[in-house]
Amino acid sequence: MFKFKDQTDLIEALATQAWVVIPEFLKAEQVLQLRTQALSQYAAGRFKPAAVGQGSRQAVHADIRRDAVLWLEDHETGVASEFLNWLADLRLALNQALFLGLVETELHFAVYPSGGFYRKHIDNFRGSSARLITVILYLNQAWQPQEGGELRLYLDDRTLDIAPEPGKLVLFLSERFEHEVLPTQQERLSLTGWLRRRS
Ligand SMILES: O=C(O)CCC(=O)C(=O)O
Ligand SMILES: [Fe+2]
């Protein structure tokens, strides 16, 4: 049902390169289903302005990130549940191949309004390295270069700009690369999550 039912190549790429991009991981109708689910919840006011930091240090900083998020539940249906199952399989396969000790997945929808961005950061809270693998799935309908909103990964020797095109899946080692979301000219929708080990 998803491209990469066999996750071997993906795990190999993560192990050697520490990042992977899979264009059109989702089919158009799968993107549409998740998109519709996210946008109806967004319209119903269920998203919260995304915060930075954790615990008593957690706060909304509109100068650092300007998106709104909604965490997924355990009892999702449809494509959301299929994707959660796919991630659970990936987590187990990664544990077997690379002994990563991943124990859980967290996943949220994110909406960046026009003008939204997320400044350069690393995906872990101070003093924690529970998030091992970052997973991002783009739920936009179409994306033109002039709309901006690229994910910029700071690789060891260069930067890599990834356009948030419909159904594209991105994975990378959370602590390995600083990254940012460049200002978007268009509402930008994604499903973002982390495969975690015990904190
Ligand atoms: O949406 C993206 O491309 C990246 C989002 C991100 O870096 C994050 O939520 O930590
Ligand atoms: Fe991030």
XYZ file of N, CA, C and O and ligand atoms in Angstrom:
807
model
N 0.825 -1.200 0.000
C 0.000 0.000 0.000
C 0.865 1.259 0.000
O 0.515 2.264 -0.585
N 2.026 1.174 0.667
C 2.994 2.261 0.556
C 4.174 1.787 -0.290
O 4.493 0.611 -0.301
N 4.783 2.736 -0.961
C 6.065 2.464 -1.589
C 7.000 2.040 -0.446
O 6.825 2.469 0.689
N 7.976 1.207 -0.719
C 8.897 0.753 0.327
C 8.202 -0.101 1.382
O 8.353 0.124 2.563
N 7.373 -1.041 0.921
C 6.850 -2.058 1.833
C 8.068 -2.800 2.398
O 8.149 -3.082 3.584
N 9.014 -3.098 1.507
C 10.277 -3.678 1.953
C 11.195 -2.533 2.399
O 11.601 -1.700 1.603
N 11.491 -2.521 3.672
C 12.174 -1.360 4.242
C 13.703 -1.493 4.231
O 14.406 -0.612 4.724
N 14.214 -2.585 3.611
C 15.654 -2.850 3.670
C 16.502 -1.718 3.079
O 17.476 -1.277 3.692
N 16.114 -1.239 1.897
C 16.892 -0.184 1.225
C 16.894 1.103 2.039
O 17.896 1.810 2.120
N 15.729 1.374 2.608
C 15.588 2.581 3.403
C 16.504 2.534 4.640
O 17.205 3.497 4.957
N 16.539 1.381 5.288
C 17.377 1.216 6.479
C 18.858 1.318 6.100
O 19.647 1.964 6.788
N 19.199 0.726 4.976
C 20.572 0.797 4.456
C 20.976 2.259 4.221
O 22.057 2.705 4.626
N 20.069 3.020 3.593
C 20.363 4.433 3.310
C 20.510 5.238 4.608
O 21.409 6.070 4.738
N 19.650 4.954 5.565
C 19.744 5.666 6.857
C 21.053 5.331 7.567
O 21.692 6.200 8.161
N 21.449 4.062 7.468
C 22.663 3.614 8.160
C 23.915 4.236 7.544
O 24.860 4.578 8.246
N 23.910 4.406 6.223
C 25.137 4.879 5.581
C 25.163 6.400 5.424
O 26.188 7.032 5.612
N 23.991 6.993 5.114
C 23.956 8.397 4.744
C 23.334 9.280 5.833
O 23.515 10.487 5.851
N 22.543 8.645 6.698
C 21.860 9.319 7.815
C 20.662 10.170 7.390
O 20.035 10.813 8.224
N 20.347 10.197 6.092
C 19.109 10.851 5.649
C 18.583 10.135 4.403
O 19.365 9.519 3.671
N 17.286 10.206 4.185
C 16.637 9.592 3.019
C 15.466 10.469 2.585
O 14.737 10.984 3.441
N 15.292 10.638 1.288
C 14.110 11.326 0.762
C 13.417 10.381 -0.214
O 14.055 9.858 -1.128
N 12.141 10.132 -0.010
C 11.375 9.271 -0.917
C 10.223 10.066 -1.527
O 9.199 10.287 -0.879
N 10.402 10.543 -2.772
C 9.318 11.288 -3.420
C 8.132 10.360 -3.653
O 8.311 9.158 -3.865
N 6.939 10.905 -3.599
C 5.708 10.143 -3.869
C 5.614 8.850 -3.068
O 5.208 7.814 -3.591
N 5.995 8.932 -1.812
C 5.801 7.780 -0.922
C 4.309 7.470 -0.809
O 3.887 6.322 -0.819
N 3.503 8.532 -0.707
C 2.050 8.372 -0.700
C 1.491 8.637 -2.082
O 1.993 9.482 -2.821
N 0.420 7.933 -2.409
C -0.318 8.228 -3.637
C -1.189 9.457 -3.400
O -1.521 9.788 -2.254
N -1.613 10.080 -4.510
C -2.394 11.317 -4.409
C -3.625 11.142 -3.521
O -3.948 12.006 -2.699
N -4.318 10.006 -3.643
C -5.551 9.851 -2.843
C -5.237 9.658 -1.354
O -6.034 10.028 -0.496
N -4.049 9.114 -1.056
C -3.654 8.971 0.352
C -3.299 10.335 0.951
O -3.646 10.636 2.096
N -2.617 11.158 0.147
C -2.305 12.525 0.585
C -3.612 13.258 0.875
O -3.771 13.899 1.914
N -4.555 13.111 -0.047
C -5.829 13.826 0.081
C -6.573 13.405 1.349
O -7.123 14.249 2.070
N -6.552 12.117 1.638
C -7.268 11.641 2.827
C -6.671 12.236 4.118
O -7.384 12.756 4.970
N -5.339 12.207 4.220
C -4.683 12.752 5.416
C -4.850 14.269 5.491
O -5.047 14.847 6.559
N -4.772 14.897 4.330
C -4.911 16.340 4.231
C -6.302 16.795 4.699
O -6.439 17.746 5.455
N -7.297 16.058 4.245
C -8.675 16.381 4.608
C -8.874 16.225 6.115
O -9.490 17.073 6.771
N -8.322 15.124 6.653
C -8.405 14.881 8.098
C -7.748 16.045 8.864
O -8.343 16.609 9.792
N -6.550 16.432 8.444
C -5.821 17.495 9.150
C -6.550 18.832 9.037
O -6.727 19.544 10.028
N -7.001 19.159 7.824
C -7.604 20.486 7.631
C -8.945 20.621 8.342
O -9.298 21.707 8.815
N -9.686 19.514 8.471
C -10.968 19.642 9.171
C -10.717 19.859 10.670
O -11.420 20.633 11.322
N -9.678 19.220 11.202
C -9.331 19.435 12.618
C -8.776 20.847 12.828
O -8.996 21.470 13.870
N -8.037 21.309 11.827
C -7.463 22.661 11.899
C -8.587 23.700 11.928
O -8.601 24.610 12.755
N -9.562 23.486 11.026
C -10.711 24.409 10.952
C -11.517 24.373 12.247
O -12.109 25.378 12.653
N -11.526 23.208 12.918
C -12.281 23.077 14.166
C -11.499 23.638 15.360
O -11.950 23.521 16.506
N -10.314 24.193 15.094
C -9.550 24.846 16.162
C -8.830 23.881 17.084
O -8.479 24.225 18.214
N -8.565 22.652 16.610
C -7.925 21.662 17.500
C -6.400 21.734 17.495
O -5.752 21.052 18.283
N -5.816 22.511 16.578
C -4.358 22.650 16.555
C -3.927 23.675 17.599
O -4.658 24.614 17.892
N -2.713 23.490 18.136
C -2.154 24.435 19.109
C -0.886 25.053 18.536
O -0.116 24.357 17.876
N -0.651 26.336 18.810
C 0.613 26.936 18.368
C 1.774 26.091 18.884
O 1.791 25.723 20.061
N 2.723 25.741 18.002
C 3.807 24.856 18.404
C 4.716 25.557 19.400
O 5.018 26.739 19.252
N 5.162 24.809 20.399
C 6.025 25.375 21.431
C 7.465 24.944 21.189
O 7.747 24.065 20.391
N 8.369 25.574 21.897
C 9.791 25.240 21.841
C 10.189 24.859 23.250
O 9.734 25.468 24.212
N 11.050 23.829 23.411
C 11.507 23.423 24.749
C 10.538 22.472 25.405
O 9.539 22.061 24.823
N 10.860 22.093 26.623
C 10.107 21.039 27.294
C 9.935 21.390 28.768
O 10.732 22.129 29.331
N 8.894 20.845 29.386
C 8.665 21.049 30.820
C 8.471 22.516 31.135
O 7.785 23.232 30.407
N 9.106 22.970 32.196
C 8.895 24.353 32.628
C 9.498 25.350 31.640
O 9.174 26.538 31.663
N 10.388 24.861 30.766
C 10.990 25.765 29.778
C 10.152 25.876 28.500
O 10.504 26.596 27.583
N 9.049 25.105 28.430
C 8.265 25.086 27.196
C 7.527 26.414 27.012
O 6.910 26.917 27.941
N 7.639 26.982 25.827
C 6.966 28.252 25.558
C 6.786 28.415 24.055
O 7.509 27.817 23.264
N 5.801 29.199 23.678
C 5.588 29.499 22.263
C 6.493 30.671 21.896
O 6.490 31.695 22.575
N 7.325 30.487 20.889
C 8.243 31.544 20.446
C 8.007 31.797 18.958
O 8.586 31.097 18.125
N 7.208 32.789 18.643
C 6.859 33.027 17.236
C 8.052 33.517 16.417
O 8.007 33.543 15.194
N 9.159 33.896 17.124
C 10.360 34.286 16.382
C 11.185 33.057 15.986
O 12.080 33.147 15.153
N 10.926 31.895 16.592
C 11.674 30.669 16.288
C 10.878 29.752 15.362
O 11.390 29.230 14.392
N 9.625 29.554 15.692
C 8.799 28.719 14.818
C 7.387 29.276 14.790
O 6.896 29.830 15.768
N 6.753 29.113 13.647
C 5.415 29.676 13.492
C 4.530 28.647 12.798
O 4.094 28.835 11.683
N 4.330 27.550 13.490
C 3.429 26.524 12.963
C 2.483 26.116 14.077
O 2.649 26.523 15.224
N 1.479 25.358 13.736
C 0.528 24.857 14.732
C 0.479 23.344 14.580
O 0.591 22.827 13.473
N 0.343 22.642 15.695
C 0.427 21.179 15.633
C -0.758 20.504 16.323
O -1.397 21.076 17.207
N -1.016 19.283 15.883
C -2.023 18.422 16.514
C -1.433 17.012 16.588
O -1.106 16.415 15.559
N -1.266 16.512 17.819
C -0.696 15.162 18.004
C -1.703 14.104 17.593
O -2.895 14.237 17.861
N -1.219 13.039 16.950
C -2.094 11.935 16.576
C -2.400 11.068 17.793
O -1.607 10.989 18.722
N -3.536 10.410 17.726
C -3.973 9.511 18.799
C -3.504 8.089 18.486
O -3.082 7.799 17.382
N -3.644 7.200 19.452
C -3.317 5.788 19.231
C -4.371 5.120 18.355
O -4.091 4.147 17.676
N -5.607 5.638 18.419
C -6.699 4.960 17.728
C -7.091 5.697 16.443
O -8.258 6.000 16.240
N -6.115 5.982 15.596
C -6.411 6.595 14.302
C -7.021 5.545 13.374
O -6.916 4.341 13.626
N -7.666 6.002 12.298
C -8.177 5.080 11.279
C -7.571 5.459 9.934
O -6.825 6.430 9.833
N -7.904 4.718 8.893
C -7.521 5.069 7.528
C -6.014 5.160 7.329
O -5.249 4.415 7.944
N -5.606 6.083 6.473
C -4.189 6.191 6.107
C -3.326 6.525 7.330
O -2.198 6.042 7.447
N -3.849 7.329 8.262
C -3.076 7.685 9.452
C -2.700 6.416 10.220
O -1.545 6.253 10.638
N -3.656 5.513 10.366
C -3.368 4.281 11.098
C -2.419 3.374 10.306
O -1.525 2.750 10.871
N -2.600 3.329 8.977
C -1.681 2.530 8.150
C -0.259 3.061 8.265
O 0.712 2.299 8.335
N -0.130 4.376 8.281
C 1.207 4.974 8.370
C 1.818 4.700 9.746
O 3.011 4.386 9.856
N 1.008 4.788 10.803
C 1.515 4.458 12.152
C 1.991 3.003 12.209
O 3.028 2.709 12.804
N 1.245 2.103 11.547
C 1.672 0.692 11.508
C 2.971 0.530 10.736
O 3.846 -0.240 11.123
N 3.068 1.252 9.623
C 4.284 1.190 8.810
C 5.491 1.675 9.632
O 6.566 1.082 9.603
N 5.275 2.731 10.405
C 6.359 3.252 11.247
C 6.720 2.269 12.364
O 7.895 2.143 12.731
N 5.718 1.571 12.886
C 5.997 0.575 13.932
C 6.851 -0.556 13.353
O 7.809 -1.009 13.987
N 6.528 -0.982 12.127
C 7.343 -2.014 11.464
C 8.770 -1.511 11.247
O 9.737 -2.232 11.454
N 8.863 -0.253 10.817
C 10.185 0.330 10.555
C 11.011 0.375 11.844
O 12.201 0.052 11.856
N 10.340 0.756 12.912
C 11.016 0.841 14.213
C 11.599 -0.533 14.608
O 12.766 -0.627 14.995
N 10.794 -1.577 14.431
C 11.269 -2.926 14.785
C 12.405 -3.364 13.861
O 13.393 -3.956 14.315
N 12.246 -3.065 12.564
C 13.290 -3.448 11.604
C 14.594 -2.706 11.897
O 15.689 -3.277 11.796
N 14.492 -1.447 12.279
C 15.694 -0.667 12.626
C 16.348 -1.238 13.879
O 17.578 -1.325 13.973
N 15.519 -1.649 14.827
C 16.069 -2.252 16.049
C 16.837 -3.531 15.725
O 17.925 -3.761 16.248
N 16.253 -4.340 14.824
C 16.912 -5.603 14.475
C 18.209 -5.380 13.722
O 19.217 -6.023 13.996
N 18.165 -4.428 12.767
C 19.329 -4.228 11.903
C 20.433 -3.447 12.611
O 21.616 -3.718 12.426
N 20.042 -2.469 13.400
C 21.048 -1.519 13.917
C 21.071 -1.429 15.447
O 21.790 -0.602 15.993
N 20.271 -2.261 16.100
C 20.251 -2.292 17.574
C 20.017 -0.912 18.184
O 20.772 -0.453 19.031
N 18.975 -0.245 17.716
C 18.774 1.141 18.145
C 17.969 1.262 19.440
O 17.980 2.306 20.066
N 17.240 0.232 19.806
C 16.458 0.314 21.044
C 15.327 1.334 20.969
O 15.012 2.012 21.941
N 14.695 1.411 19.782
C 13.567 2.341 19.632
C 12.337 1.740 20.288
O 12.014 0.575 20.037
N 11.658 2.511 21.124
C 10.514 1.956 21.847
C 9.180 2.591 21.486
O 8.131 2.022 21.740
N 9.200 3.773 20.917
C 7.905 4.382 20.586
C 8.000 5.389 19.451
O 9.085 5.798 19.043
N 6.801 5.749 18.971
C 6.675 6.711 17.884
C 5.790 7.851 18.359
O 4.781 7.605 19.010
N 6.146 9.068 18.073
C 5.222 10.196 18.293
C 5.052 10.901 16.961
O 5.982 10.952 16.157
N 3.862 11.406 16.721
C 3.553 11.929 15.392
C 2.552 13.071 15.519
O 1.557 12.942 16.233
N 2.819 14.187 14.863
C 1.809 15.254 14.846
C 1.629 15.844 13.457
O 2.544 15.846 12.640
N 0.413 16.312 13.197
C 0.189 17.139 12.020
C 0.787 18.505 12.307
O 0.776 18.965 13.460
N 1.296 19.163 11.274
C 1.771 20.537 11.444
C 1.262 21.380 10.287
O 1.307 20.950 9.127
N 0.730 22.551 10.619
C 0.328 23.519 9.593
C 1.173 24.768 9.759
O 1.222 25.349 10.847
N 1.894 25.139 8.710
C 2.599 26.423 8.671
C 1.732 27.358 7.843
O 1.511 27.088 6.664
N 1.227 28.435 8.445
C 0.444 29.379 7.637
C 1.382 30.104 6.679
O 2.607 30.036 6.846
N 0.830 30.778 5.711
C 1.662 31.588 4.828
C 2.497 32.531 5.691
O 1.985 33.138 6.629
N 3.796 32.628 5.424
C 4.689 33.434 6.264
C 5.327 32.614 7.378
O 6.210 33.099 8.083
N 4.919 31.354 7.534
C 5.447 30.499 8.598
C 6.860 30.011 8.294
O 7.295 29.988 7.139
N 7.573 29.609 9.336
C 8.955 29.119 9.209
C 9.298 28.398 10.502
O 8.534 28.437 11.482
N 10.473 27.770 10.518
C 11.016 27.188 11.751
C 12.518 27.361 11.650
O 13.154 26.767 10.786
N 13.068 28.211 12.490
C 14.495 28.537 12.445
C 15.369 27.304 12.689
O 14.907 26.323 13.264
N 16.625 27.444 12.301
C 17.598 26.356 12.415
C 17.607 25.744 13.825
O 17.719 26.468 14.813
N 17.498 24.427 13.874
C 17.438 23.753 15.172
C 17.864 22.289 15.043
O 18.057 21.784 13.941
N 17.954 21.644 16.191
C 18.174 20.190 16.284
C 16.940 19.632 16.991
O 16.426 20.262 17.902
N 16.511 18.428 16.558
C 15.256 17.885 17.092
C 15.387 17.174 18.431
O 14.943 16.037 18.565
N 15.960 17.789 19.399
C 15.898 17.206 20.729
C 15.889 18.320 21.750
O 16.386 19.415 21.494
N 15.282 18.037 22.873
C 15.251 19.032 23.927
C 16.574 18.974 24.682
O 17.227 17.936 24.709
N 16.930 20.071 25.275
C 18.168 20.133 26.039
C 18.264 18.962 27.016
O 17.313 18.667 27.732
N 19.360 18.269 27.030
C 19.559 17.202 28.015
C 18.849 15.896 27.685
O 18.920 14.947 28.446
N 18.157 15.839 26.541
C 17.480 14.598 26.168
C 17.926 14.168 24.775
O 18.140 15.000 23.907
N 18.087 12.860 24.584
C 18.367 12.417 23.223
C 17.420 11.271 22.879
O 17.789 10.305 22.244
N 16.168 11.419 23.337
C 15.178 10.366 23.112
C 14.777 10.260 21.639
O 14.503 9.172 21.150
N 14.754 11.373 20.942
C 14.358 11.346 19.536
C 15.558 10.936 18.684
O 16.541 11.667 18.600
N 15.418 9.782 18.046
C 16.555 9.265 17.290
C 16.388 9.475 15.789
O 17.333 9.798 15.094
N 15.167 9.234 15.292
C 14.899 9.366 13.853
C 13.742 10.338 13.659
O 12.685 10.166 14.259
N 13.965 11.338 12.818
C 12.907 12.288 12.456
C 12.245 11.823 11.161
O 12.930 11.405 10.228
N 10.917 11.888 11.140
C 10.131 11.438 9.984
C 9.212 12.583 9.570
O 8.494 13.120 10.413
N 9.230 12.963 8.313
C 8.328 14.029 7.856
C 7.655 13.593 6.555
O 8.322 13.116 5.632
N 6.339 13.746 6.528
C 5.564 13.361 5.350
C 4.772 14.596 4.915
O 3.997 15.137 5.712
N 4.974 15.040 3.684
C 4.332 16.287 3.242
C 2.951 16.033 2.641
O 2.777 15.135 1.826
N 2.008 16.858 3.064
C 0.606 16.660 2.679
C 0.084 17.826 1.848
O -1.112 18.131 1.889
N 0.984 18.477 1.125
C 0.549 19.580 0.266
C -0.001 19.028 -1.036
O 0.326 17.922 -1.437
N -0.859 19.852 -1.694
C -1.498 19.378 -2.914
C -0.574 19.465 -4.113
O -0.561 18.628 -4.976
N 0.186 20.534 -4.152
C 1.152 20.743 -5.228
C 2.118 21.738 -4.652
O 1.790 22.414 -3.673
N 3.316 21.830 -5.187
C 4.255 22.803 -4.625
C 5.112 23.392 -5.736
O 5.700 22.654 -6.511
N 5.126 24.717 -5.827
C 5.922 25.411 -6.840
C 7.160 26.011 -6.160
O 7.068 26.432 -5.001
N 8.289 26.052 -6.884
C 9.526 26.569 -6.279
C 9.351 27.947 -5.633
O 9.909 28.207 -4.568
N 8.563 28.818 -6.247
C 8.431 30.182 -5.704
C 7.658 30.221 -4.388
O 7.593 31.247 -3.724
N 7.075 29.093 -3.998
C 6.315 29.070 -2.746
C 7.199 28.888 -1.518
O 6.731 28.984 -0.380
N 8.496 28.622 -1.734
C 9.437 28.513 -0.610
C 9.097 27.317 0.258
O 8.703 26.273 -0.246
N 9.269 27.484 1.590
C 8.871 26.435 2.522
C 9.733 25.181 2.459
O 9.344 24.141 2.993
N 10.917 25.264 1.853
C 11.767 24.076 1.793
C 12.280 23.705 3.180
O 12.506 24.566 4.027
N 12.496 22.428 3.366
C 13.236 21.943 4.524
C 14.717 22.023 4.135
O 15.143 21.408 3.153
N 15.488 22.804 4.875
C 16.934 22.891 4.598
C 17.681 22.044 5.616
O 17.622 22.320 6.812
N 18.366 21.013 5.115
C 19.188 20.154 5.983
C 20.630 20.610 5.870
O 21.143 20.763 4.757
N 21.276 20.805 7.005
C 22.694 21.172 7.006
C 23.519 19.896 7.081
O 23.800 19.391 8.161
N 23.842 19.360 5.903
C 24.657 18.142 5.830
C 26.098 18.499 6.179
O 26.427 19.673 6.370
N 26.982 17.492 6.225
C 28.360 17.754 6.653
C 29.088 18.704 5.704
O 29.850 19.560 6.130
N 28.840 18.565 4.397
C 29.639 19.311 3.427
C 28.822 20.268 2.562
O 29.366 20.924 1.687
N 27.511 20.326 2.790
C 26.657 21.192 1.963
C 25.287 21.287 2.602
O 25.009 20.582 3.582
N 24.449 22.154 2.050
C 23.068 22.169 2.512
C 22.205 21.490 1.449
O 22.541 21.502 0.264
N 21.120 20.902 1.886
C 20.200 20.215 0.985
C 18.817 20.815 1.198
O 18.295 20.781 2.314
N 18.233 21.402 0.161
C 16.894 21.984 0.267
C 15.873 21.003 -0.307
O 15.986 20.597 -1.463
N 14.899 20.662 0.506
C 13.902 19.660 0.109
C 12.539 20.343 0.018
O 12.024 20.862 1.016
N 11.958 20.360 -1.182
C 10.650 20.997 -1.372
C 9.562 20.089 -0.775
O 9.622 18.870 -0.917
N 8.574 20.701 -0.101
C 7.535 19.901 0.576
C 6.464 19.408 -0.388
O 5.291 19.755 -0.291
N 6.889 18.590 -1.348
C 5.982 18.147 -2.412
C 5.062 17.031 -1.935
O 5.428 16.239 -1.070
N 3.862 16.955 -2.560
C 2.828 16.023 -2.138
C 3.344 14.594 -1.954
O 3.935 14.034 -2.874
N 3.108 14.025 -0.776
C 3.396 12.610 -0.555
C 4.857 12.270 -0.339
O 5.205 11.100 -0.199
N 5.735 13.298 -0.317
C 7.164 13.023 -0.129
C 7.459 12.680 1.329
O 6.948 13.317 2.235
N 8.285 11.653 1.530
C 8.683 11.236 2.879
C 10.170 11.545 3.082
O 10.994 11.262 2.212
N 10.492 12.121 4.229
C 11.887 12.429 4.572
C 12.196 11.791 5.923
O 11.392 11.900 6.854
N 13.322 11.118 6.011
C 13.780 10.595 7.310
C 15.226 11.012 7.523
O 16.013 11.025 6.567
N 15.585 11.340 8.738
C 17.009 11.577 9.032
C 17.275 11.337 10.513
O 16.347 11.302 11.330
N 18.526 11.155 10.848
C 18.905 10.969 12.251
C 18.749 12.310 12.957
O 19.397 13.294 12.599
N 17.902 12.328 13.968
C 17.455 13.588 14.574
C 18.596 14.482 15.057
O 18.539 15.694 14.931
N 19.619 13.887 15.647
C 20.663 14.717 16.257
C 21.814 14.989 15.305
O 22.746 15.712 15.650
N 21.730 14.410 14.123
C 22.867 14.458 13.222
C 22.923 15.765 12.422
O 23.992 16.299 12.171
N 21.757 16.282 12.038
C 21.740 17.457 11.163
C 20.906 18.591 11.745
O 19.740 18.397 12.093
N 21.506 19.762 11.803
C 20.689 20.942 12.046
C 19.817 21.128 10.801
O 20.209 20.747 9.701
N 18.663 21.733 10.987
C 17.777 21.940 9.838
C 16.832 23.092 10.137
O 16.705 23.519 11.295
N 16.195 23.588 9.094
C 15.216 24.664 9.276
C 14.149 24.563 8.202
O 14.349 23.906 7.176
N 13.005 25.199 8.475
C 11.969 25.320 7.453
C 12.026 26.764 6.962
O 11.832 27.705 7.738
N 12.335 26.942 5.683
C 12.430 28.291 5.116
C 11.029 28.893 5.036
O 10.047 28.162 4.926
N 10.939 30.221 5.106
C 9.622 30.869 5.090
C 8.773 30.390 3.910
O 9.258 30.294 2.792
N 7.538 30.059 4.224
C 6.643 29.541 3.183
C 5.670 30.633 2.737
O 5.202 31.425 3.547
N 5.388 30.653 1.457
C 4.462 31.650 0.897
C 3.049 31.092 0.816
O 2.129 31.757 0.362
N 2.917 29.838 1.211
C 1.677 29.097 0.991
C 1.408 28.303 2.258
O 2.361 27.907 2.923
N 0.170 28.081 2.617
C -0.106 27.194 3.751
C 0.579 25.845 3.480
O 0.481 25.312 2.379
N 1.286 25.348 4.481
C 2.145 24.165 4.291
C 1.788 23.117 5.331
O 1.830 23.372 6.529
N 1.448 21.938 4.835
C 0.899 20.911 5.711
C 1.802 19.680 5.732
O 2.294 19.254 4.687
N 2.005 19.113 6.923
C 2.845 17.920 7.023
C 2.436 17.070 8.218
O 1.678 17.507 9.089
N 2.981 15.876 8.215
C 2.863 14.977 9.355
C 4.307 14.766 9.794
O 5.141 14.340 8.986
N 4.621 15.118 11.028
C 6.009 15.050 11.490
C 6.076 14.190 12.734
O 5.185 14.273 13.592
N 7.109 13.378 12.829
C 7.199 12.528 14.008
C 8.607 12.080 14.299
O 9.554 12.407 13.571
N 8.721 11.327 15.366
C 10.020 10.841 15.811
C 9.904 9.412 16.294
O 8.934 9.046 16.974
N 10.899 8.617 15.923
C 11.062 7.299 16.519
C 11.976 7.508 17.717
O 13.053 8.092 17.583
N 11.507 7.053 18.872
C 12.188 7.413 20.123
C 12.732 6.205 20.861
O 12.138 5.140 20.835
N 13.828 6.434 21.528
C 14.260 5.428 22.503
C 13.865 5.936 23.880
O 13.366 7.056 24.010
N 14.061 5.119 24.894
C 13.698 5.525 26.244
C 14.490 6.765 26.633
O 15.680 6.841 26.369
N 13.816 7.734 27.254
C 14.546 8.981 27.556
C 15.269 8.849 28.897
O 15.001 7.967 29.683
O 8.312 20.326 8.263
C 9.512 20.196 8.087
O 10.012 20.141 6.952
C 10.449 20.107 9.280
C 9.769 20.314 10.609
C 10.732 20.283 11.756
O 11.911 20.478 11.609
C 10.246 19.954 13.109
O 9.012 19.923 13.332
O 11.079 19.727 14.003
Fe 12.983 19.761 13.263
